[in-house]
Coordinates of N, CA and C in Angstrom, one line a residue:
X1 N 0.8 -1.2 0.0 CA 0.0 0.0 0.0 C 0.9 1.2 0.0
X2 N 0.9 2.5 -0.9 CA 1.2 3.8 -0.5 C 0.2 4.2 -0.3
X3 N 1.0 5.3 0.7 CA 0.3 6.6 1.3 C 0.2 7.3 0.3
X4 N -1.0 8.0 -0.3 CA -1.2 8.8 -1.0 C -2.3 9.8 -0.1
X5 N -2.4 11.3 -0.9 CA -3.9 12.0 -0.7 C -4.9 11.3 -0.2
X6 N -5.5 10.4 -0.8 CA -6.5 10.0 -0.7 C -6.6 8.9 0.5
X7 N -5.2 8.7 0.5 CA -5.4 7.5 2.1 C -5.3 8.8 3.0
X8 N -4.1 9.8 3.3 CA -4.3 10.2 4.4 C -5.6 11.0 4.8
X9 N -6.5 11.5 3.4 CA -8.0 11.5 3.7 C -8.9 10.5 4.6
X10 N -8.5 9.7 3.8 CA -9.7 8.4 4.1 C -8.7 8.4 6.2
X11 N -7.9 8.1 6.3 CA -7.4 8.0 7.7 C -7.9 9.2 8.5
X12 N -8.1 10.1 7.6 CA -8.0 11.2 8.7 C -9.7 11.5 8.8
X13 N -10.4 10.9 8.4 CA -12.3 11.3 8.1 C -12.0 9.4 9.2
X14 N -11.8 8.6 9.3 CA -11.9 7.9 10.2 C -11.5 7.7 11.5
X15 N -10.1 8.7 11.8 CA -10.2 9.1 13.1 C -10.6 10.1 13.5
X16 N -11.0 10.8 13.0 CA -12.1 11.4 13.4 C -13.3 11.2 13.8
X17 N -14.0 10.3 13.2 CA -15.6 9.6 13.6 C -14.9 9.1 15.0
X18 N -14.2 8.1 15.0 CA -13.4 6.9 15.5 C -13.3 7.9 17.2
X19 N -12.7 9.7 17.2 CA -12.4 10.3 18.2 C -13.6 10.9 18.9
X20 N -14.8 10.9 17.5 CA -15.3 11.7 18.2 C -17.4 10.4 18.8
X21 N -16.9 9.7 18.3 CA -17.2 8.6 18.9 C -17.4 7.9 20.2
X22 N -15.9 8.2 20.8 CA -15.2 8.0 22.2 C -15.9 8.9 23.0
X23 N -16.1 10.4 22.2 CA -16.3 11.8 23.1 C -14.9 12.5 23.6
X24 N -14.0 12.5 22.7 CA -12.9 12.7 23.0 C -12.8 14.1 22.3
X25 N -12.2 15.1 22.5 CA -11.8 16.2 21.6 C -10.6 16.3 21.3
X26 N -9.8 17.0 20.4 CA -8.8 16.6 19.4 C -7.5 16.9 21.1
X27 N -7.9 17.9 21.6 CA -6.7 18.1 22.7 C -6.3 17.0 23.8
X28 N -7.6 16.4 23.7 CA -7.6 14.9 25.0 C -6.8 13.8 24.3
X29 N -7.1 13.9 23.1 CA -6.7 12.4 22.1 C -5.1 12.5 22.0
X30 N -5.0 13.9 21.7 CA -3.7 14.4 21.5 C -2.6 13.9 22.9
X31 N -3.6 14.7 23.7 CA -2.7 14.3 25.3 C -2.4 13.1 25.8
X32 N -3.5 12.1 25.2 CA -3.4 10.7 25.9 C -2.6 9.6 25.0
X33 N -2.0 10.4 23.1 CA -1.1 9.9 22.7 C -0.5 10.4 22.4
X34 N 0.0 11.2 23.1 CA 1.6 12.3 23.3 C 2.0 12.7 22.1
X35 N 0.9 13.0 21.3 CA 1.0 14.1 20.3 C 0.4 15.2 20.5
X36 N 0.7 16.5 19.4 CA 0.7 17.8 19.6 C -0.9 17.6 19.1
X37 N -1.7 19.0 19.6 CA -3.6 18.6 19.3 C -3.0 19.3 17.5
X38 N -2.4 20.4 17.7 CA -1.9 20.5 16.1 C -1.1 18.8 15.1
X39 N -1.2 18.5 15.8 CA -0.7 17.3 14.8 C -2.0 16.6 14.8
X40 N -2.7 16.1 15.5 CA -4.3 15.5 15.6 C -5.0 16.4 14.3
X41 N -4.9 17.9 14.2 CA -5.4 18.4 13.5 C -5.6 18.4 11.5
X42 N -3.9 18.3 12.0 CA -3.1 17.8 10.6 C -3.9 16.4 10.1
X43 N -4.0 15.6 11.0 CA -4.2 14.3 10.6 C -5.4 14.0 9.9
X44 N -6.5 14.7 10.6 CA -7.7 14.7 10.5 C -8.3 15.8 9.0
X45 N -6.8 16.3 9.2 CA -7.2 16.9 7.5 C -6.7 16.1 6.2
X46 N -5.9 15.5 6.9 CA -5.1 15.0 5.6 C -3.9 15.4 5.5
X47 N -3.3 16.7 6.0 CA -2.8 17.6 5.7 C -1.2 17.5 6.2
X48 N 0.2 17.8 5.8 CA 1.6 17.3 6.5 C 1.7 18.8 7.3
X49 N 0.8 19.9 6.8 CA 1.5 21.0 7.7 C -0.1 21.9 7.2
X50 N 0.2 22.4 8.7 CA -1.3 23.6 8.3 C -0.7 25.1 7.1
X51 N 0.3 25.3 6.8 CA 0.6 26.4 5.5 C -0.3 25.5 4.4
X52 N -0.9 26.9 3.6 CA -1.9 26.9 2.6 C -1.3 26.3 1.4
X53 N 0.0 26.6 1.5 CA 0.6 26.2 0.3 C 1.4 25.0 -0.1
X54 N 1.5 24.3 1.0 CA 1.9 23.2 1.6 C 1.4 21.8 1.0
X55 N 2.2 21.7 0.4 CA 2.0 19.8 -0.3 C 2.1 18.9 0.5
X56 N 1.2 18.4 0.0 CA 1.3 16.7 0.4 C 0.6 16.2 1.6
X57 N 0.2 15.0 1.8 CA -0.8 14.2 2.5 C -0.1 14.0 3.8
X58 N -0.8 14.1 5.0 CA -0.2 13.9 6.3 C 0.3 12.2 6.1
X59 N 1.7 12.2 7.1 CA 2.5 11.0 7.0 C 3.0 10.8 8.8
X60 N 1.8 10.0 9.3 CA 2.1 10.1 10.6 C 3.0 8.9 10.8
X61 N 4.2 9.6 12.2 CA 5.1 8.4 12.4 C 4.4 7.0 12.6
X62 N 5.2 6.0 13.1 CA 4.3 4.4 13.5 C 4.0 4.8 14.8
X63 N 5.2 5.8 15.8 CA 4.8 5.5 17.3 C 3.5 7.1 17.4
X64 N 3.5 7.4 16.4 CA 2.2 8.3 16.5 C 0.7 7.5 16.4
X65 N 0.7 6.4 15.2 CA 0.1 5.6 14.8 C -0.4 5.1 16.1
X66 N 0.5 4.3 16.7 CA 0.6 3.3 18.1 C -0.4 4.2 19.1
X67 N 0.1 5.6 19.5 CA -0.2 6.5 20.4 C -1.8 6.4 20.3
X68 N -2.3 6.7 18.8 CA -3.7 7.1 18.7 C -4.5 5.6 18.6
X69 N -3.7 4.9 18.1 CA -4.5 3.5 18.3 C -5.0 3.0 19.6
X70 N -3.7 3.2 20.8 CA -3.7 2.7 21.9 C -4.8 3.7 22.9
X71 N -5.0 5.1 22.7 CA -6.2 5.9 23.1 C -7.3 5.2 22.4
X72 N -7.9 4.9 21.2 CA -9.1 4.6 20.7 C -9.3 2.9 21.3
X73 N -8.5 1.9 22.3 CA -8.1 1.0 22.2 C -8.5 -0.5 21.3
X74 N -7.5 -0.2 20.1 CA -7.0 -1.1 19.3 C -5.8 -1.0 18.8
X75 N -5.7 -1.7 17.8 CA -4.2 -2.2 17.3 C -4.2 -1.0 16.0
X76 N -3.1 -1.0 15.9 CA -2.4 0.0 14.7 C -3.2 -0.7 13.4
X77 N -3.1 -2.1 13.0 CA -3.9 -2.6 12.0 C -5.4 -2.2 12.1
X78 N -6.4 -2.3 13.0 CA -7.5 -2.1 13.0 C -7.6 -0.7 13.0
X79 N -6.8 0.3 13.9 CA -7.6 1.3 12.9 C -7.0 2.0 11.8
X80 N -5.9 1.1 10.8 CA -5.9 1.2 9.5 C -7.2 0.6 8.9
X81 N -7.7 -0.3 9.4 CA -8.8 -0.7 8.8 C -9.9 -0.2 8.9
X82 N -10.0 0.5 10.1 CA -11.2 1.1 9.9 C -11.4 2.5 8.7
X83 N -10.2 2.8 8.4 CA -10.3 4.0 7.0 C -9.9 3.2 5.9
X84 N -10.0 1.8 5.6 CA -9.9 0.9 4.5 C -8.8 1.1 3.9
X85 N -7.6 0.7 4.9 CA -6.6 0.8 4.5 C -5.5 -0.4 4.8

């Protein structure tokens, strides 16, 4: 699989449901996997950096991956799968 646009869309429209689901808001989610709520933000857009001019599809680390998996609690695989990835 590559990461393209369209995955870190599909990832980022799934953790989102997935956060907001829990009742979590993006600063709690953030906090409880020791990422910045600006990087939660990023993610959930798709986006590698909030400038307007800024290419390309967010590319989150594995132990960021791990972080937000282990807050929603599941595995890094499942919630790739839950954005059909």
């Amino acid at each position: 699989m590559s990461w393209s646009e369209a995955s870190a869309r599909r990832f980022g429209v799934a953790l989102r449901r997935l956060r907001e689901e829990r009742g979590l808001s993006q600063e709690t989610l953030a906090f409880r996997a020791g990422v910045t709520k600006n990087q939660v933000q990023l993610i959930e857009a798709g986006r590698s950096s909030g400038r307007k001019d800024a290419i390309g599809p967010s590319n989150p680390r594995l132990s960021t991956l791990v972080g937000l998996a282990d807050v929603m609690g599941m595995s890094v695989s499942a919630l790739l799968a839950e954005a059909g990835l």
